[in-house]
Each structure stands twice: as structure tokens, then as C-alpha cells.
mmCIF file of C-alpha atoms in Angstrom:
data_model
loop_
_atom_site.group_PDB
_atom_site.id
_atom_site.type_symbol
_atom_site.label_atom_id
_atom_site.label_comp_id
_atom_site.label_asym_id
_atom_site.label_seq_id
_atom_site.Cartn_x
_atom_site.Cartn_y
_atom_site.Cartn_z
ATOM 1 C CA SER A 235 124.881 81.541 114.073
ATOM 2 C CA ARG A 236 123.311 84.021 111.662
ATOM 3 C CA PRO A 237 123.541 87.806 112.546
ATOM 4 C CA GLU A 238 119.828 88.447 112.475
ATOM 5 C CA LYS A 239 119.759 85.943 115.383
ATOM 6 C CA ARG A 240 122.435 87.623 117.418
ATOM 7 C CA LEU A 241 121.701 91.331 116.801
ATOM 8 C CA PRO A 242 118.812 93.568 118.205
ATOM 9 C CA PHE A 243 116.342 94.038 115.416
ATOM 10 C CA ARG A 244 117.052 97.878 114.890
ATOM 11 C CA VAL A 245 120.757 97.090 114.675
ATOM 12 C CA TYR A 246 120.193 94.165 112.190
ATOM 13 C CA ALA A 247 117.772 96.337 110.154
ATOM 14 C CA ALA A 248 120.327 99.071 109.877
ATOM 15 C CA LEU A 249 123.089 96.769 108.858
ATOM 16 C CA ILE A 250 121.104 94.736 106.227
ATOM 17 C CA PRO A 251 122.813 96.422 103.270
ATOM 18 C CA ILE A 252 126.200 95.445 104.618
ATOM 19 C CA ILE A 253 125.339 91.952 106.213
ATOM 20 C CA HIS A 254 123.737 90.844 102.888
ATOM 21 C CA ALA A 255 126.158 92.791 100.667
ATOM 22 C CA LYS A 256 127.040 89.740 98.588
ATOM 23 C CA ILE A 257 123.497 89.216 97.358
ATOM 24 C CA LEU A 258 122.317 92.714 97.322
ATOM 25 C CA ARG A 259 125.354 93.881 95.182
ATOM 26 C CA LYS A 260 124.483 91.282 92.486
ATOM 27 C CA SER A 261 120.757 92.270 92.541
ATOM 28 C CA ASN A 262 119.308 94.260 89.523
ATOM 29 C CA VAL A 263 116.419 95.503 91.592
ATOM 30 C CA ILE A 264 115.247 95.445 95.203
ATOM 31 C CA LYS A 265 111.554 94.977 95.887
ATOM 32 C CA SER A 266 109.566 95.115 99.073
ATOM 33 C CA ASN A 267 106.614 92.772 99.426
ATOM 34 C CA GLN A 268 104.500 94.974 101.821
ATOM 35 C CA THR A 269 104.707 98.555 103.080
ATOM 36 C CA ALA A 270 105.647 97.352 106.629
ATOM 37 C CA GLY A 271 109.369 96.925 106.267
ATOM 38 C CA ALA A 272 109.660 98.638 102.984
ATOM 39 C CA GLU A 273 111.982 101.308 104.473
ATOM 40 C CA ILE A 274 114.595 98.636 104.960
ATOM 41 C CA ALA A 275 114.507 97.564 101.470
ATOM 42 C CA GLN A 276 114.477 100.980 100.138
ATOM 43 C CA ARG A 277 117.568 101.767 102.371
ATOM 44 C CA ALA A 278 119.377 98.800 100.760
ATOM 45 C CA ALA A 279 118.386 99.949 97.365
ATOM 46 C CA LYS A 280 119.675 103.462 97.785
ATOM 47 C CA PHE A 281 122.800 101.988 99.418
ATOM 48 C CA TRP A 282 123.601 99.854 96.593
ATOM 49 C CA ARG A 283 122.187 102.176 93.960
ATOM 50 C CA LYS A 284 119.646 99.926 92.658
ATOM 51 C CA PRO A 285 116.070 100.527 91.395
ATOM 52 C CA PHE A 286 113.491 100.112 94.149
ATOM 53 C CA ILE A 287 109.982 98.615 93.713
ATOM 54 C CA ALA A 288 107.651 99.361 96.468
ATOM 55 C CA ARG A 289 104.946 96.381 96.154
ATOM 56 C CA SER A 290 102.006 96.168 98.322
ATOM 57 C CA GLY A 291 99.139 93.645 98.625
ATOM 58 C CA TRP A 292 97.202 95.813 100.917
ATOM 59 C CA MET A 293 96.956 99.367 102.222
ATOM 60 C CA TRP A 294 98.516 99.558 105.511
ATOM 61 C CA SER A 295 96.844 102.909 106.356
ATOM 62 C CA PHE A 296 93.360 101.485 105.493
ATOM 63 C CA ASN A 297 93.790 98.624 107.789
ATOM 64 C CA GLU A 298 95.188 101.046 110.436
ATOM 65 C CA ALA A 299 92.391 103.536 110.001
ATOM 66 C CA ARG A 300 89.895 100.561 110.508
ATOM 67 C CA ARG A 301 91.702 99.579 113.741
ATOM 68 C CA THR A 302 92.473 102.861 115.529
ATOM 69 C CA GLY A 303 90.523 105.555 113.627
ATOM 70 C CA GLN A 304 90.804 107.721 110.456
ATOM 71 C CA ASN A 305 92.568 110.522 112.328
ATOM 72 C CA SER A 306 94.468 108.619 115.011
ATOM 73 C CA GLN A 307 98.173 109.188 115.500
ATOM 74 C CA GLN A 308 98.889 105.670 114.460
ATOM 75 C CA THR A 309 96.984 106.084 111.075
ATOM 76 C CA LEU A 310 98.575 109.414 110.338
ATOM 77 C CA GLN A 311 102.119 107.914 111.007
ATOM 78 C CA VAL A 312 101.304 105.035 108.633
ATOM 79 C CA LEU A 313 100.034 107.290 106.117
ATOM 80 C CA GLU A 314 103.257 109.311 106.255
ATOM 81 C CA LEU A 315 105.284 106.243 105.984
ATOM 82 C CA GLU A 316 103.361 105.303 102.902
ATOM 83 C CA LYS A 317 103.869 108.632 101.276
ATOM 84 C CA LYS A 318 107.567 108.341 101.935
ATOM 85 C CA ILE A 319 107.917 104.869 100.549
ATOM 86 C CA PHE A 320 105.772 105.455 97.433
ATOM 87 C CA SER A 321 107.264 108.977 96.575
ATOM 88 C CA LYS A 322 110.865 107.475 96.685
ATOM 89 C CA ALA A 323 110.122 104.289 94.724
ATOM 90 C CA ASP A 324 111.127 103.806 91.177
ATOM 91 C CA ARG A 325 108.034 101.774 90.549
ATOM 92 C CA ILE A 326 104.989 100.924 92.697
ATOM 93 C CA ILE A 327 103.131 97.716 92.302
ATOM 94 C CA VAL A 328 99.708 97.190 94.055
ATOM 95 C CA THR A 329 97.133 94.497 93.545
ATOM 96 C CA THR A 330 94.011 96.634 92.879
ATOM 97 C CA SER A 331 92.826 99.805 91.046
ATOM 98 C CA ALA A 332 91.475 101.192 94.255
ATOM 99 C CA MET A 333 94.912 100.726 95.938
ATOM 100 C CA ARG A 334 96.504 102.663 93.172
ATOM 101 C CA GLU A 335 93.918 105.454 93.519
ATOM 102 C CA SER A 336 94.674 105.604 97.220
ATOM 103 C CA ILE A 337 98.433 106.067 96.485
ATOM 104 C CA LEU A 338 97.758 108.694 93.820
ATOM 105 C CA LYS A 339 95.821 110.710 96.465
ATOM 106 C CA ILE A 340 98.860 110.767 98.732
ATOM 107 C CA VAL A 341 101.625 111.002 96.089
ATOM 108 C CA PRO A 342 99.876 112.509 92.992
ATOM 109 C CA SER A 343 103.169 112.524 91.030
ATOM 110 C CA SER A 344 103.230 108.779 91.032
ATOM 111 C CA SER A 345 100.780 108.164 88.382
ATOM 112 C CA LYS A 346 103.383 107.016 85.704
ATOM 113 C CA LYS A 347 105.222 104.688 88.067
ATOM 114 C CA ALA A 348 102.360 102.945 89.843
ATOM 115 C CA TRP A 349 100.938 99.774 88.330
ATOM 116 C CA VAL A 350 98.241 97.261 89.195
ATOM 117 C CA ILE A 351 99.364 93.585 89.167
ATOM 118 C CA PRO A 352 96.523 91.601 90.583
ATOM 119 C CA ASN A 353 97.253 88.657 92.913
ATOM 120 C CA TYR A 354 96.713 85.469 90.962
ATOM 121 C CA VAL A 355 96.371 81.809 91.419
ATOM 122 C CA ASP A 356 98.261 79.319 89.192
ATOM 123 C CA ASP A 357 95.557 77.342 87.726
ATOM 124 C CA ALA A 358 98.023 74.939 86.417
ATOM 125 C CA LYS A 359 98.796 73.907 89.998
ATOM 126 C CA PHE A 360 95.518 74.803 91.719
ATOM 127 C CA ARG A 361 92.622 73.218 89.608
ATOM 128 C CA PRO A 362 89.571 71.269 90.398
ATOM 129 C CA LEU A 363 90.084 67.537 90.739
ATOM 130 C CA LYS A 364 87.916 65.464 88.441
ATOM 131 C CA PHE A 365 85.203 63.493 90.467
ATOM 132 C CA GLY A 366 81.963 61.883 89.372
ATOM 133 C CA HIS A 367 79.685 64.007 91.608
ATOM 134 C CA LYS A 368 79.965 67.690 92.046
ATOM 135 C CA ARG A 369 79.599 69.709 95.243
ATOM 136 C CA HIS A 370 79.310 73.349 95.510
ATOM 137 C CA GLU A 371 82.361 74.345 97.368
ATOM 138 C CA ILE A 372 84.227 77.530 98.012
ATOM 139 C CA ILE A 373 87.760 77.225 99.466
ATOM 140 C CA PHE A 374 89.409 80.262 101.006
ATOM 141 C CA VAL A 375 93.158 80.312 101.421
ATOM 142 C CA GLY A 376 94.627 83.059 103.490
ATOM 143 C CA ARG A 377 94.559 84.967 106.831
ATOM 144 C CA LEU A 378 91.428 85.789 108.686
ATOM 145 C CA SER A 379 91.801 89.488 108.814
ATOM 146 C CA PRO A 380 89.069 92.015 108.565
ATOM 147 C CA GLU A 381 89.877 93.160 104.986
ATOM 148 C CA LYS A 382 89.391 89.559 103.756
ATOM 149 C CA ASN A 383 85.605 89.878 104.611
ATOM 150 C CA ILE A 384 85.143 86.316 105.603
ATOM 151 C CA GLU A 385 82.109 87.008 107.657
ATOM 152 C CA GLN A 386 80.250 88.424 104.649
ATOM 153 C CA LEU A 387 81.186 85.331 102.582
ATOM 154 C CA LEU A 388 79.785 83.064 105.271
ATOM 155 C CA ARG A 389 76.662 85.028 105.829
ATOM 156 C CA ALA A 390 76.004 84.772 101.938
ATOM 157 C CA VAL A 391 76.217 81.046 101.906
ATOM 158 C CA VAL A 392 74.653 80.127 105.362
ATOM 159 C CA SER A 393 71.110 79.058 104.002
ATOM 160 C CA SER A 394 72.675 77.293 100.775
ATOM 161 C CA ASP A 395 74.161 74.008 100.137
ATOM 162 C CA ILE A 396 77.439 75.563 99.604
ATOM 163 C CA ILE A 397 80.424 74.202 101.663
ATOM 164 C CA VAL A 398 83.083 76.780 102.643
ATOM 165 C CA LYS A 399 86.468 75.499 103.454
ATOM 166 C CA LEU A 400 88.911 77.760 105.244
ATOM 167 C CA VAL A 401 92.608 76.963 104.852
ATOM 168 C CA THR A 402 94.510 79.339 107.145
ATOM 169 C CA SER A 403 97.457 79.383 109.616
ATOM 170 C CA GLU A 404 95.313 81.209 111.965
ATOM 171 C CA PRO A 405 94.940 79.543 115.451
ATOM 172 C CA VAL A 406 91.588 77.646 115.929
ATOM 173 C CA PRO A 407 90.251 80.215 118.395
ATOM 174 C CA ALA A 408 90.299 82.790 115.625
ATOM 175 C CA VAL A 409 88.336 80.360 113.417
ATOM 176 C CA VAL A 410 85.884 79.393 116.166
ATOM 177 C CA GLY A 411 85.002 83.188 116.521
ATOM 178 C CA ILE A 412 83.379 82.958 113.120
ATOM 179 C CA ALA A 413 80.845 80.392 114.664
ATOM 180 C CA ILE A 414 79.222 83.308 116.509
ATOM 181 C CA ILE A 415 77.255 84.214 113.433
ATOM 182 C CA GLY A 416 75.563 80.827 113.504
ATOM 183 C CA ILE A 417 77.615 78.824 111.113
ATOM 184 C CA PRO A 418 79.201 75.707 112.395
ATOM 185 C CA VAL A 419 82.864 75.629 112.204
ATOM 186 C CA SER A 420 85.176 72.544 112.325
ATOM 187 C CA ASP A 421 88.824 72.656 113.086
ATOM 188 C CA THR A 422 89.681 69.567 111.187
ATOM 189 C CA MET A 423 91.289 71.303 108.318
#
């Protein structure tokens, strides 16, 4: 059986640079995908003397402040972690200019290493199919978390002929909660 299945998480996380030595040693760079968990990737990069890219698709501190309050202990801890991760990174990649500006506020010296690379959709793979009749549709693919602002989207189209399809891995009860604003929701997708 695999070590990550047998070891307690904290032990496994501490041993990642050794357990995965074969692949990490051969890597040219080590990149995190979100701030949550980036400390582990950063530790592995330091251990193997590899450049570390801190990539983030959303600001954890922003979401934590929304959830627990701007000055809550949890938010302040997350801000401190973000500061640590971004200040030690060789490069920083975020998805929006607003995120980059947030990082520059907590780590002003990071301006030359912080880059914006927006999320994208591969339009060669995801393109409209050719049909004779056109419907006005919006298809949302993702999680139904507050920063996605799905409620605003649904409010904007409620009195139109636009069909909104939600493609998500969220459990049906989370989707049904959207119906509270008066929009019928189907769980057939």
C-alpha cells in the first residue's frame, strides 16, 4: 500500500521530499496550485534546491475574511501564511490583477516576481456545437462557492429567456439552495 495511506497526514506531509524523492529530484521546478498546501511544496523545493512557483487561483485570505471576518484570528493566520509563501517563492502566478495587487500589499518586494496568468478554457476542446436553432445558454463549470457569485448570475437572467446550466461536483442540496431566490433548479445534470 502507498505511504500516504498508511501514515498520519502530518508525518506524510513532512516526509514528502523523501517519499517522492525520485520524481522531485528530477524536477526542474516545483509549483503549488493553491496557497492551501503550498508550504509542503515549498519545503520540497527548498529540500531539493529547486525553484518554487507559488500559484494561486484565489486568495485564501479573501475567502477566510468573508467567512470569519476581516480581523478574525483565522484570517490573520491565513494572511501570515500567504505572506510567508509569497515572500519565499521564486515566482508567483495568480489569475487576476486584483490578486496580484493583494499580494503586493502584503509582500511589496514581490512586484518583479508576481505574474498574472488568467485561467482559460481551451476553445479547441470546448466549443459550441453546430445546431440549426440557437438557444441562449450560459454554462457554468465549477464549484458553487461564494466567490463564484452564482446567485448574481442567476438573478441577472431570471426574467430572460436565457438558460443557465450548472456543471458542478457539489452535492444536490447545495444546488437546491439556489432555488431559494425563486429560480427553479433541476438536479438532472
